[in-house]
Structure formats: C-alpha cells, structure tokens
Coordinates of C-alpha atoms (C1' of nucleotides) in Angstrom, one line a residue:
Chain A
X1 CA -8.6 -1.7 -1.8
X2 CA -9.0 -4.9 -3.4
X3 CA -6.1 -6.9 -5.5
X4 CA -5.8 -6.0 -9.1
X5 CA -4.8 -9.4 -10.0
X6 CA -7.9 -10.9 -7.9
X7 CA -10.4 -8.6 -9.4
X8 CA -9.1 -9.6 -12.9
X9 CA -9.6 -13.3 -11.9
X10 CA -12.6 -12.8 -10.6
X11 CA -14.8 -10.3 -12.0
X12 CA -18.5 -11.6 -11.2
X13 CA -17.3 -12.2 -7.6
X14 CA -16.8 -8.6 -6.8
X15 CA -19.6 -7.3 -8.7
X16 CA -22.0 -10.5 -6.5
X17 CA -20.1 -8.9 -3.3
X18 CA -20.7 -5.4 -4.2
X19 CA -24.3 -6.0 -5.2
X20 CA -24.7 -7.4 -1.4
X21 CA -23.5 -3.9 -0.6
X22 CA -26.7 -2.7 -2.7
X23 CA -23.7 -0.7 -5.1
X24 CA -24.5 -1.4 -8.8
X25 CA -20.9 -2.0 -10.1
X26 CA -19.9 -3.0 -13.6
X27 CA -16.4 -3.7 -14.0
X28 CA -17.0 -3.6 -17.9
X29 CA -14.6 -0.6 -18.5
X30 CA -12.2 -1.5 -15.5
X31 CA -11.2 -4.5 -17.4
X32 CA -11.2 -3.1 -20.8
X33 CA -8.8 -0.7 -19.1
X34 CA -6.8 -3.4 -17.2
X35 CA -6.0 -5.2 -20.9
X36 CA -5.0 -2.1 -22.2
X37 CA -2.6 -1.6 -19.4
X38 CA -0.8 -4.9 -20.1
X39 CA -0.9 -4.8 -24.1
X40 CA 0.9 -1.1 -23.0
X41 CA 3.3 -2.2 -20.8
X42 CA 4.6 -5.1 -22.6
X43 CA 5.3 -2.6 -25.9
X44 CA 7.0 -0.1 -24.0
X45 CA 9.3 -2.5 -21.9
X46 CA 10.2 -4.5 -24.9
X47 CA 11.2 -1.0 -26.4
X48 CA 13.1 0.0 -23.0
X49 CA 15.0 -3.5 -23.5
X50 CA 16.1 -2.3 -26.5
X51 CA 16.8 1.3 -25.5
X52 CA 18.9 0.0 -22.7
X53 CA 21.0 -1.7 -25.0
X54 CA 21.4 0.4 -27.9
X55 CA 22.5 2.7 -25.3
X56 CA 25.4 0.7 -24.3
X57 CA 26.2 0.2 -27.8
X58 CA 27.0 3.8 -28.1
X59 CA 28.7 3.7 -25.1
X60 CA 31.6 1.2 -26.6
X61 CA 31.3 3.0 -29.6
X62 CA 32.7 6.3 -28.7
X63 CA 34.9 4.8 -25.7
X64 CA 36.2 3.1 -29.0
X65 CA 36.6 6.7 -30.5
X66 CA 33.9 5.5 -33.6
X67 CA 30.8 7.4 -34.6
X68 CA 27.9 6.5 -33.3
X69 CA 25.7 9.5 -34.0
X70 CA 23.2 7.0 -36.5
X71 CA 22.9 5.2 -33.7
X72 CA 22.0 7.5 -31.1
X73 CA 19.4 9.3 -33.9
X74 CA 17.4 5.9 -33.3
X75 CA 18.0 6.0 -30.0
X76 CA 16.5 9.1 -29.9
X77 CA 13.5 7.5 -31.8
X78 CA 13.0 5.1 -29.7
X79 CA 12.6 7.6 -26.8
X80 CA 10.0 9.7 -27.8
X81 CA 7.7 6.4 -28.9
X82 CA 8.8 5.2 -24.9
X83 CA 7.6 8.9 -24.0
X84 CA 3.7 8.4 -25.7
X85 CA 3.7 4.4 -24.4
X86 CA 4.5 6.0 -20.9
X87 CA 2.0 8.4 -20.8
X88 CA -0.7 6.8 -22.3
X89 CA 0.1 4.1 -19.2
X90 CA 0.4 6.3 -16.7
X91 CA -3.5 7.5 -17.5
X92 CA -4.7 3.8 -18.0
X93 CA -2.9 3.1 -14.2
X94 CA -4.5 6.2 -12.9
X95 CA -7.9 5.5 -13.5
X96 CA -7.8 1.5 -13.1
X97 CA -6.1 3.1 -9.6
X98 CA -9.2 4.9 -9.0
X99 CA -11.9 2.5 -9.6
X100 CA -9.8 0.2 -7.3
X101 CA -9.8 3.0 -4.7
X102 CA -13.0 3.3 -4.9
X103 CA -14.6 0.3 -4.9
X104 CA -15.6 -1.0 -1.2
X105 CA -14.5 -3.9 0.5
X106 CA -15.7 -7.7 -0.2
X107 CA -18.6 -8.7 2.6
X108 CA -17.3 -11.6 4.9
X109 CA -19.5 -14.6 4.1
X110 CA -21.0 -14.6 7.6
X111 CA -22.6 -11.4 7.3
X112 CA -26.4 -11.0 6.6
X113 CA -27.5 -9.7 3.6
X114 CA -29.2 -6.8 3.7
X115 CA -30.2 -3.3 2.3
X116 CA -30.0 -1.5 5.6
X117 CA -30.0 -1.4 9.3
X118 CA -33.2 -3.2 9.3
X119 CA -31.4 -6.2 8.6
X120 CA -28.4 -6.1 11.1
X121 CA -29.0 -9.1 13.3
X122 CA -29.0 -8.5 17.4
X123 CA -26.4 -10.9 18.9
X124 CA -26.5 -10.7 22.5
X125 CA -27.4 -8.5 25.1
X126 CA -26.5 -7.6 28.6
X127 CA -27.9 -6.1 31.3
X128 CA -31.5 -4.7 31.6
X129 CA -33.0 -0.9 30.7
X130 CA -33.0 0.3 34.2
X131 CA -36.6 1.1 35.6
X132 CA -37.2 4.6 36.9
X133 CA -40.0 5.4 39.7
X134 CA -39.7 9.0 38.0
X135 CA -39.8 10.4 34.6
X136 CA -36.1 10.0 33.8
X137 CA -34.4 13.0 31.5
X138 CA -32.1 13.3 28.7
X139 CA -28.6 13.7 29.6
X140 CA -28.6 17.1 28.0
X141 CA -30.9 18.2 30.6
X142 CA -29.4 16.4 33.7
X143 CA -25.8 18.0 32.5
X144 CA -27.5 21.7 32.2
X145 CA -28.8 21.0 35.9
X146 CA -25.7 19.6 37.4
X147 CA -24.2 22.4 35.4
X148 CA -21.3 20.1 34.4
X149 CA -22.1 20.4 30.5
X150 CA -22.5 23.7 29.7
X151 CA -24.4 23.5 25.5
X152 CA -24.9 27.2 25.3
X153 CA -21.1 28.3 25.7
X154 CA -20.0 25.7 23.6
X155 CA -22.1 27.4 20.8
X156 CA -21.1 30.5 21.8
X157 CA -17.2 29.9 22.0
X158 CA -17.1 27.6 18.7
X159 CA -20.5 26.9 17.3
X160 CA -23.3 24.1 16.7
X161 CA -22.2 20.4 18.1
X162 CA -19.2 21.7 20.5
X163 CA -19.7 21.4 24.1
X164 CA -18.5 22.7 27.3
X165 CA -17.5 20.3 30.2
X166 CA -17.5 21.9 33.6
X167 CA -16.6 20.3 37.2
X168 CA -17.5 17.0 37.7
X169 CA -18.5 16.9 34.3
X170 CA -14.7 17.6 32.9
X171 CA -14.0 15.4 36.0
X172 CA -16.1 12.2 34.3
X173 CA -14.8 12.6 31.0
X174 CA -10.9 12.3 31.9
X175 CA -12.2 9.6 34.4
X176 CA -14.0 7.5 32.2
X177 CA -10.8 8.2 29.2
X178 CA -8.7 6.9 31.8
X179 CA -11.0 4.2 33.1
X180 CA -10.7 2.6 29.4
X181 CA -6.7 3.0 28.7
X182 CA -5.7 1.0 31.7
X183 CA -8.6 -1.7 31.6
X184 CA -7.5 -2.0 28.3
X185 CA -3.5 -1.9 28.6
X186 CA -3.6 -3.6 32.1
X187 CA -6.2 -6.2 31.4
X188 CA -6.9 -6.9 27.9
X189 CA -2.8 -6.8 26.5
X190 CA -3.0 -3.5 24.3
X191 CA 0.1 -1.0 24.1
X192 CA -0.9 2.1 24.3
X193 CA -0.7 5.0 21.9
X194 CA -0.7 8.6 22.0
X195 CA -1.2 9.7 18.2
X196 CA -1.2 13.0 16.4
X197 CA -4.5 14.5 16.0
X198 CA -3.9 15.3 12.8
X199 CA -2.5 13.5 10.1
X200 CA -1.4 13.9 5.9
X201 CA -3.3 12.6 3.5
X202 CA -1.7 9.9 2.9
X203 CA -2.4 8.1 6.1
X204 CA -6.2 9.0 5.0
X205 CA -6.0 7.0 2.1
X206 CA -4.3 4.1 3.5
X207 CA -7.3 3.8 5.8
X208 CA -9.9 4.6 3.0
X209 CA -11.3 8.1 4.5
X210 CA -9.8 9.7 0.9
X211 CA -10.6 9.4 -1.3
X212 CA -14.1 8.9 -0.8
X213 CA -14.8 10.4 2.3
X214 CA -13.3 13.6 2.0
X215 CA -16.7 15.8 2.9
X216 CA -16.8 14.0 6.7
X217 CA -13.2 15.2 7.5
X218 CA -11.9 18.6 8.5
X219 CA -9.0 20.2 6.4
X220 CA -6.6 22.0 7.4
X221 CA -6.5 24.9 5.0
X222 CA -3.4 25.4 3.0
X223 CA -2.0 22.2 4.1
X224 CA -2.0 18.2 3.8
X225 CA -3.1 17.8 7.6
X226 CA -6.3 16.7 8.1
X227 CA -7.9 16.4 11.8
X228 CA -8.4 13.0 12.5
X229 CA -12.2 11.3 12.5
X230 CA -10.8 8.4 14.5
X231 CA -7.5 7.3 15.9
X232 CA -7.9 4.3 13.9
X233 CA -6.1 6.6 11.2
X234 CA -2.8 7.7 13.0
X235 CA -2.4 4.2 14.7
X236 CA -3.4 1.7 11.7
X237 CA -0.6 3.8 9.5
X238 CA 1.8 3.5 12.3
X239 CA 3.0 0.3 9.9
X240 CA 2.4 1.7 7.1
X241 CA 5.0 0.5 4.5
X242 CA 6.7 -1.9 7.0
X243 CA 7.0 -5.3 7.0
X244 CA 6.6 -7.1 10.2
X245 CA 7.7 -10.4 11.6
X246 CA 4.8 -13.4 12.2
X247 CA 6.2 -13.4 15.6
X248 CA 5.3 -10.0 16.7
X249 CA 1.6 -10.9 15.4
X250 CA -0.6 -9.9 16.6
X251 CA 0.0 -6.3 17.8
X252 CA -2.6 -4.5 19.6
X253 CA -2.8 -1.1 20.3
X254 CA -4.8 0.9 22.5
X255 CA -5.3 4.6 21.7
X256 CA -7.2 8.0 23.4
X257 CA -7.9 10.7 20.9
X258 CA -9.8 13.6 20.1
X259 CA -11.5 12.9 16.8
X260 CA -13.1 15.6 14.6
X261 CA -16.0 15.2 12.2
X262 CA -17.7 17.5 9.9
X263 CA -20.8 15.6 9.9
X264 CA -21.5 16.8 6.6
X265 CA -24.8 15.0 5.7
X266 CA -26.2 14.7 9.3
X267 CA -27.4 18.2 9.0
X268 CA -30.6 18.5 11.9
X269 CA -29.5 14.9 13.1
X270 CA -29.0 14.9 17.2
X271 CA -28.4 18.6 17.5
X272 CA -29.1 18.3 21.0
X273 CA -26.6 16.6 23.5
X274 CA -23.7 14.9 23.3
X275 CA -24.4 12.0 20.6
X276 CA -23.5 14.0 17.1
X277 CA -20.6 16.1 18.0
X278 CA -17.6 18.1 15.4
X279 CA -15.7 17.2 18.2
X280 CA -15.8 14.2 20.7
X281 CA -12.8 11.8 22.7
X282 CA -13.0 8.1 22.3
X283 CA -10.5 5.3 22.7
X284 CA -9.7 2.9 20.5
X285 CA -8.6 -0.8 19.9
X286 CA -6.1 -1.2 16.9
X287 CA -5.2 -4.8 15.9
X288 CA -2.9 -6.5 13.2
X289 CA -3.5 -9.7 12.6
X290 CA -2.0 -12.9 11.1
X291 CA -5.1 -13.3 8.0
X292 CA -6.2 -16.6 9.3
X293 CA -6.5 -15.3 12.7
X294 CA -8.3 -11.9 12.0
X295 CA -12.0 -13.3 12.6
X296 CA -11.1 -14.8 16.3
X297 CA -9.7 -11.3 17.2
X298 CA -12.8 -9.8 15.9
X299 CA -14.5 -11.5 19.0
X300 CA -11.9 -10.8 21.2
X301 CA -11.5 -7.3 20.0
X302 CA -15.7 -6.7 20.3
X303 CA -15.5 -8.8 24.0
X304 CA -13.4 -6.6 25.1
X305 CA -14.8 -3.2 24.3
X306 CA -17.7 -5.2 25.8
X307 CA -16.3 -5.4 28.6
X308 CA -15.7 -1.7 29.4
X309 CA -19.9 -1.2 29.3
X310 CA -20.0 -4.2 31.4
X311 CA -17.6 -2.9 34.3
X312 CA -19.7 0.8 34.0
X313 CA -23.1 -1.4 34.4
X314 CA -24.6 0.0 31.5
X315 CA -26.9 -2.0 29.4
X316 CA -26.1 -3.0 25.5
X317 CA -26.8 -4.5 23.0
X318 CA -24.2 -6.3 19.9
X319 CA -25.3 -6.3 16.5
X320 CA -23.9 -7.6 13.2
X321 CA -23.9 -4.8 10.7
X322 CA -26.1 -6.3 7.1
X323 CA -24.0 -5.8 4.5
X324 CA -25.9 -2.9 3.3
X325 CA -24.8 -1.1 6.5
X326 CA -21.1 -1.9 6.8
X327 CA -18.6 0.8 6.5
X328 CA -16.4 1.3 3.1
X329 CA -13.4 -0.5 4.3
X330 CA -15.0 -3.2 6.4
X331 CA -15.7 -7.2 5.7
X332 CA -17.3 -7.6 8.9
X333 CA -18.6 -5.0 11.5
X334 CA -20.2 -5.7 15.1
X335 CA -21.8 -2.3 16.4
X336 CA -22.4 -2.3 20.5
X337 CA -25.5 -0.4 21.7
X338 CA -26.1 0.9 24.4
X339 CA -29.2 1.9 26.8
X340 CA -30.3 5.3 26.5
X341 CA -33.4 6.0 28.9
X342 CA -33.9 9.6 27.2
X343 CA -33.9 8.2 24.2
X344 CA -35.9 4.7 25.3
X345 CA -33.8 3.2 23.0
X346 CA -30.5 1.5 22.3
X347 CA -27.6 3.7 20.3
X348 CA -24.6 3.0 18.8
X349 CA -21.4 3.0 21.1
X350 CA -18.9 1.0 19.7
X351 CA -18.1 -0.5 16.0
X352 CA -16.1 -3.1 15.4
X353 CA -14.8 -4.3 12.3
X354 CA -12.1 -6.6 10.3
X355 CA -11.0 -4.8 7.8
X356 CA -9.3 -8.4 6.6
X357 CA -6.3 -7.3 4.0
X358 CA -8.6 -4.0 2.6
X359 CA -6.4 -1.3 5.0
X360 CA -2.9 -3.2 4.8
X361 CA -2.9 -3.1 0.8
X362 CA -3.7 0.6 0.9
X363 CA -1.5 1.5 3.5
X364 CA 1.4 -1.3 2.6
X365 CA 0.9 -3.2 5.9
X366 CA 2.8 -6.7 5.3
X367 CA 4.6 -9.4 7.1
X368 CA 7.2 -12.3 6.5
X369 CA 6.5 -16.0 8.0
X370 CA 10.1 -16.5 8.1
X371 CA 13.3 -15.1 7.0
X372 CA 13.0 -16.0 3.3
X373 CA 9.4 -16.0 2.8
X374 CA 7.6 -13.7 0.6
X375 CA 5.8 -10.7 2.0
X376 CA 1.9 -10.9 2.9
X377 CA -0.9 -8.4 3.7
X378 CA -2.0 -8.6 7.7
X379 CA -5.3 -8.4 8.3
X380 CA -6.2 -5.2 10.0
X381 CA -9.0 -4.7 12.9
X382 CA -10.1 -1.9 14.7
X383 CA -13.4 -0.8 17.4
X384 CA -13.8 1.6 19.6
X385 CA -13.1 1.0 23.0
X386 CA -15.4 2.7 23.8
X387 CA -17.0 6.5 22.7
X388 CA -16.1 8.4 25.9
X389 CA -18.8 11.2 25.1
X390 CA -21.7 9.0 24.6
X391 CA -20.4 6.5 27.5
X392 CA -20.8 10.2 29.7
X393 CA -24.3 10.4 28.0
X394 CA -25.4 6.8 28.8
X395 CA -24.0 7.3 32.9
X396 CA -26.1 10.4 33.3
X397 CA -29.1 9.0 31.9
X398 CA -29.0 5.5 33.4
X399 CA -27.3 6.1 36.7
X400 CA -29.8 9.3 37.2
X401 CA -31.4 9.3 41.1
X402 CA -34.6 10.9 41.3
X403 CA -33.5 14.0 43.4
X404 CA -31.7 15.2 39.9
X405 CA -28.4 14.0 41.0
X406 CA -26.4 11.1 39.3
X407 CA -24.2 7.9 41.0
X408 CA -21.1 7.7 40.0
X409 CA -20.6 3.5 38.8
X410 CA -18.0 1.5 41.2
X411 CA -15.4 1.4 38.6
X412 CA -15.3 5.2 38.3
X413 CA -15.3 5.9 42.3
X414 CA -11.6 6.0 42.1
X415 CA -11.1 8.0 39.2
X416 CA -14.0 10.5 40.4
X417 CA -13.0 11.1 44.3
X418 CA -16.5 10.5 44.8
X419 CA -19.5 8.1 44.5
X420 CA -22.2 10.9 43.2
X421 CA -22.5 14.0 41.1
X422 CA -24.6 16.4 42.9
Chain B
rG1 C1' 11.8 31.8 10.3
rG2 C1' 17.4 32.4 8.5
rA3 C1' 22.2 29.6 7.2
rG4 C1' 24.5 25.1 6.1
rA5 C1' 25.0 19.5 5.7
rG6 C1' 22.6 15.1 4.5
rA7 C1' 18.7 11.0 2.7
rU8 C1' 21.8 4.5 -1.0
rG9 C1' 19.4 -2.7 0.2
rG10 C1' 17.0 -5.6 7.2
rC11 C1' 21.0 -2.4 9.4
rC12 C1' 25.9 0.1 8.6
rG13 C1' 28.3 2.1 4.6
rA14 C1' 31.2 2.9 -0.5
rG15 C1' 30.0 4.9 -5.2
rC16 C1' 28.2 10.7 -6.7
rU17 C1' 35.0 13.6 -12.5
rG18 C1' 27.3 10.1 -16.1
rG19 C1' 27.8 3.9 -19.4
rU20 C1' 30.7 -2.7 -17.3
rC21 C1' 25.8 -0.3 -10.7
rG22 C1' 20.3 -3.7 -8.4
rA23 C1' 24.5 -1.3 -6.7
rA24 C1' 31.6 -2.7 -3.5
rG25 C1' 32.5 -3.9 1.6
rG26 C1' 30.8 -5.1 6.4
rU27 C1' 26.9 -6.9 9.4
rG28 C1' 22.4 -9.5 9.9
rC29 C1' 19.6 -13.6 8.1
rA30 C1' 19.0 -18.7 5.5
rU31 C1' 21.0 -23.3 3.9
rG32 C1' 25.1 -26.7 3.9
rA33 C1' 30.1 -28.4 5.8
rC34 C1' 32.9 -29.1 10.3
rU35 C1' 31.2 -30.5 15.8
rG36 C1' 28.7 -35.1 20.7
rG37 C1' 26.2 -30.1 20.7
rA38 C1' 27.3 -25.0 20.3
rA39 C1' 30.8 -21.0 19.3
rA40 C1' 34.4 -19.9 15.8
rU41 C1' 35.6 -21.0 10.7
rC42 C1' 34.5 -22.1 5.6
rA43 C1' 31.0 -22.4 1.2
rU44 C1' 26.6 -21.0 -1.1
rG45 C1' 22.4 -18.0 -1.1
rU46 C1' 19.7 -13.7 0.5
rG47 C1' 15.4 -6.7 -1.8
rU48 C1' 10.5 -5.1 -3.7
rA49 C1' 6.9 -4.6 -7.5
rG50 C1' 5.2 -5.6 -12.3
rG51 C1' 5.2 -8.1 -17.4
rG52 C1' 6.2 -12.8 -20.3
rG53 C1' 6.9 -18.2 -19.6
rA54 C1' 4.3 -24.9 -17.9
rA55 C1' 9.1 -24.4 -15.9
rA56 C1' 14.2 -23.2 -16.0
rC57 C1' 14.3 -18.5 -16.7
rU58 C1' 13.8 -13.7 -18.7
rC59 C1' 12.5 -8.5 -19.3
rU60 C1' 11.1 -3.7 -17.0
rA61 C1' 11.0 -0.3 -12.9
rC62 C1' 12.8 1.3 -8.2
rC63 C1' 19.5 4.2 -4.7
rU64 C1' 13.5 9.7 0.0
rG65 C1' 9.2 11.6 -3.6
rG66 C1' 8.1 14.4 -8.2
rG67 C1' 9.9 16.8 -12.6
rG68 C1' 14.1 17.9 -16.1
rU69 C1' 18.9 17.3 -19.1
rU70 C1' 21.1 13.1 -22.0
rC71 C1' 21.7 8.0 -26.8
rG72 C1' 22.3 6.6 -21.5
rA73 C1' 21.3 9.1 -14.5
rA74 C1' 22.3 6.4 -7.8
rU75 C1' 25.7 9.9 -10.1
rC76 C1' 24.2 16.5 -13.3
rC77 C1' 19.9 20.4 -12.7
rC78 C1' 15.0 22.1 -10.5
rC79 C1' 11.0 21.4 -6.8
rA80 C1' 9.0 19.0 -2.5
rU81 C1' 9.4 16.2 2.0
rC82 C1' 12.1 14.6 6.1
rU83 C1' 16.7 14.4 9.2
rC84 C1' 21.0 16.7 11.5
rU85 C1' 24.0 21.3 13.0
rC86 C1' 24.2 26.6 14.1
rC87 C1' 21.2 31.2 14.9
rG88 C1' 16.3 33.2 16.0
rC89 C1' 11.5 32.2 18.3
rC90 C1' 8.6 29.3 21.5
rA91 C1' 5.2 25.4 25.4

RNA sequence: GGAGAGAUGGCCGAGCUGGUCGAAGGUGCAUGACUGGAAAUCAUGUGUAGGGGAAACUCUACCUGGGGUUCGAAUCCCCAUCUCUCCGCCA
C-alpha cells in the first residue's frame, strides 16, 4: 500500500503512475475523504482534551466530598457528541483504508511503459533451444510413457490440474527441490525456511493477495486459513510488525513450498501437463532490504535464480515485465523463461520483483539505523528460485533422447542415483 | 476436546480494592562526566502512530485484539486469539 501522507502530497503522481499501469484512477473522492478525516479528527480530539479534563475535575470534586453531578451531566454531553465524531471517523478511515488497499504499487522509473506483455523488453539470454534429429514431445507425453507422471489418476484422485508423480518422476521432483535449497543456502547465502502452508488472513493482506485477490486463493472453509499461492506469503510476514536492526540487513531467505492456486480466470488455459496446476512445489527467494539497496539485490536476487537454470543446462530467457504487466504489489518485475521444445516457445519460470516499501507498510516491516533513530519501511523482494514443476517439464522436454528416454543433467546425477530415466 | 492460569514498554517486571498511570523498579540502549583506554561508578535521556505548530512545543490514541459499563478503564464485564499447566486424543 502506498503512504497516506505521500498520496496526499502528491495526487497527480500516483494517478501518472497508475495510468502507466493502464488503471484509470481518480483520487477525486479519496481526497475529499482524506480532508474530512482531518477536519474530523481535530473536532473530536479537541473535545477528548476537554473530556479528559473535565473528568479529573469530577474526580477532585467528590474526593473533596462536593457535588459534581452538573458537571458530569456535561460530561456526559460531551460523550455522546465524541461517540457520532468517532463513528463518523471510523467510516471516513475505512474507506480511505480501502482505496489505499487497493490501489497498486508505483512503477519503478526503469520500467517500460506498456499496455501488456507485448511490451516487456527481453534482457538477456542463455543457452540455445536444443536441436532434435526427431520430432521432440511434450513433457505430458514423455511423462505418460516413462510412466513417471501419471495425468489420469490425478483427475481421478482429486480432479482437473492435480497430478500424479511416480518413480523416477517423484524421484526428480524431490531432486530438483533439493537441488535448489542447498545451491541456494550453500552458495548464494539464503537461510532457509520451512513455512506453514497455510496462513490467516492477515499475512494475505500484508502481502497484497487480499484484498484483491481473494478469487486466486483457496479458503479454508469455516476458518481464517488460507492455502498459500506462494511461500513469499508465510516468509515475507515472518517480520511482520517487527522492527529490525540495519545491521542484520539484508536478510535472505530461501524457502520450499507447496503452493495452491485456484486459477480462477485461467479456465481452458494449459489443461494439459504440468504448467497450470491447483497444486505445484516451487522454491523461493525472500529478501529484505535496506531501501537504497533494494534495486542491486533485485539483480542479485534474479542472477541467482538464474543461476539454478544455468547449472540444469536449460535455456532462458530474462525479461523486464512493462508496466502494464507487473503484478499488484510490484515496482519492478524480471520474469525468466525458459525453453520449452513442446511448446517451441519460451515460458515463464521465475518472477522477480522489488516490492520497494509496498509489502513492508502493509505487513509493518521496519527497521532502525541506529539505536535512537526513527523507524523505516525495508524494501521487500522476492523470485522464485525456481518453479520445481515446470523446471521437471522443461528437463523432460529438453534433455529428451530419441529412444523415448530422458538424461538426467550433471547436477541432478547425485540427487537421482542415476544419469537417465528410462 | 475438557479444567485452570496468564498476556503490561527492546527485554524482565510492579500496578489490576477504577481518577495524580504512557505506566514504578530493574535491565538494555544513547549521550555526557570520570579514565592513558576500558570496566565500574555517577548524571541525563530513551516507545509507536496520528493531529496542530516555522519551531519550542502541544493535543489525541495505544498496557494482545474487538465490544461494553462509567463523568473517567492497564485496572470492572463480555467475546476472540495466543501462551502455559493438568486430563483426554493423536503423527
């Protein structure tokens, strides 16, 4: 969310910023609203002033044994006009607390403009689309060969988008999960996390997946748990509410989860394989930042989910997301893509993003520069590091051999127990 | 799931027979004095958010969260959450 105070000061910026966003704000009533707030809250604390010491008034009164029942009648007065000031504010902070909820976060500057994907901007690319002396197959069909994914039971034991690993196939997802966590924690300097898969509502909010996004989640019914779309969630409200210390900036965290997503409007989208699932494991990169370090960790942060498709040998692509194509909460989001022969095309593997002070106002996030400074927002980052079931997609399809069966990459050798699935 | 106890400032901890309590005391931290330097000691300061003010400063709110009683609530009542102990159950 953005700063009351900043969107007061600077109303045509955030509706400039938003228009990037192609989202046709007017903060008309917002600060109509946020005037009203103020004219309200100066009446009914100059009356609580007064209440306050009234009150002690008819405190020394009766301890001096004197009537002070004329007193207390005004008292009484005075309450019930504090009662209709508080009420009426409590309406006025709701709804300026909604448009503030619900208004997206400010584009970084270095982000291109644009109305949609067709104007992200390719940054660099590694590797090349391998080049098959067969007609290579989609990963969905390699899988049902090997008969390490297994599509039909997972309909049959849950429903559309779940999917069954068997063998080699459960095999390749815990390797490539574990692949990640210790390239990442031995390597790259994250801690690593085990979060709940489900979460409260408040840690949605302080991440901004409520209350906009409430549709993409899965609820719990009868409860505040929601499972969680991303183990950015758990581990970004790890600090919720605390303040940290500039020294122990910046933190990084490195996290495995399941994450669960209703995939509400991709209705007919990827139905088959592994791309679109409800359910899918991914790890991911957490950071908290010092503000005016946030954009150099965004590189590191991308380099090294990078690196994880560059140990596996698996060609990508990294794009700047247009502003038109960012997420909610993001200033600034790098997308990796990678190779899909099946698809003869690159897809999404990885997003990357600085969130700047967006997350850490929601979710109370600050730190002190010293012992008697005044609290400040971190900047919070997070990318995933990487998807695990599309990583298992893009391994089939590019490391697929033409007698049907698929080479397991170097790094993996270890984790697998052996250098092919047959 | 049943019974009971509890939640106070960075931490510990008093207050909880309602008013002088933003809250004793300790500790931690900061600044200064002392010292060659440090320790110890002494002095002073030290929560967050919001409103007003050029500033000094001042007002309001916050003692887990939400309601209520009252002229007035950290203190009384109700609800929720969490923690601890005992019992039950369970991986």
């Amino acid at each position: 969310m953005l700063d009351l105070k900043f969107v007061r000061a600077n109303p045509q910026v955030v509706v400039d910023a938003l228009a990037k966003r192609g989202n046709k704000l007017s903060l008309d009533s917002f600060l109509q609203l946020e005037t009203e707030r103020r004219v309200i809250l100066t009446d009914a604390e100059a009356k609580k002033a007064q209440r306050n010491s009234l009150s002690k008034e008819v405190g020394k009164l009766k301890q001096a044994g004197q009537d002070a029942e004329a007193l207390m009648a005004q008292v009484r007065a005075l309450g019930d006009a504090i009662a209709v000031l508080d009420n009426r504010l409590k309406e006025v902070e709701d709804s300026l607390n909604d448009c503030l909820l619900n208004i997206p976060n400010i584009p970084h500057e270095s982000v291109p403009v644009g109305k949609d994907d067709s104007a992200n901007q390719e940054i660099r690319r590694f590797g090349q689309p391998p080049v098959f002396d067969f007609e290579p197959l989609n990963h969905w069909d390699i899988g049902e060969q090997l008969d390490i994914l297994d599509f039909a039971r997972g309909v049959k034991i849950s429903g559309a988008r779940f999917t069954v690993y068997k063998g080699l196939g459960a095999r390749l997802e815990r390797s490539v999960v574990n692949f990640f966590l210790d390239l990442h924690t031995q390597k790259h300097g994250y801690k690593e996390i085990f979060p709940p898969f489900m979460v409260n509502s408040n840690s949605m909010l302080g991440t901004g997946q409520l209350p906009k996004f409430k549709e993409d989640m899965f609820h719990i019914e009868g409860t505040d748990y929601y499972l969680i779309p991303t183990a950015e969630v758990p581990v970004t409200n790890l600090h919720g509410g605390e303040i940290l210390e500039a020294e122990q900036l910046p933190i990084k965290y490195a996290a495995y989860s399941a994450c669960f997503r209703a995939e509400a409007g991709a209705a007919g989208r990827d139905t088959r394989g592994l791309i679109r699932q409800h359910q899918f494991n991914k790890v991911e990169l957490v950071k908290f930042s010092l503000p005016e370090n946030s954009y150099a960790e965004l590189e590191s942060l991308t380099n090294d989910a990078e690196d994880v498709l560059q140990k596996l040998g698996l060609p990508y692509r990294a794009v700047c997301l247009s502003s038109g194509d960012m997420g909610f909460s993001s200033a600034k989001t790098y997308d990796l893509e990678v190779w899909l022969p099946g698809f003869n095309n690159y897809r999404e593997i990885s997003s990357c993003s600085n969130f700047e002070d967006f997350q850490a106002r929601r979710a109370n996030i600050r730190f002190r520069r010293s012992n008697n400074a005044k609290p400040e927002y971190v900047h919070t980052l997070n990318g995933s590091g990487v998807a695990v079931g599309r990583t298992v997609a893009a391994i089939l399809e590019n490391y697929q051999q033409a007698d049907g069966s698929v080479k397991v990459p170097e790094v993996l050798i270890p984790y697998m127990g052996c250098d092919v699935i047959a």
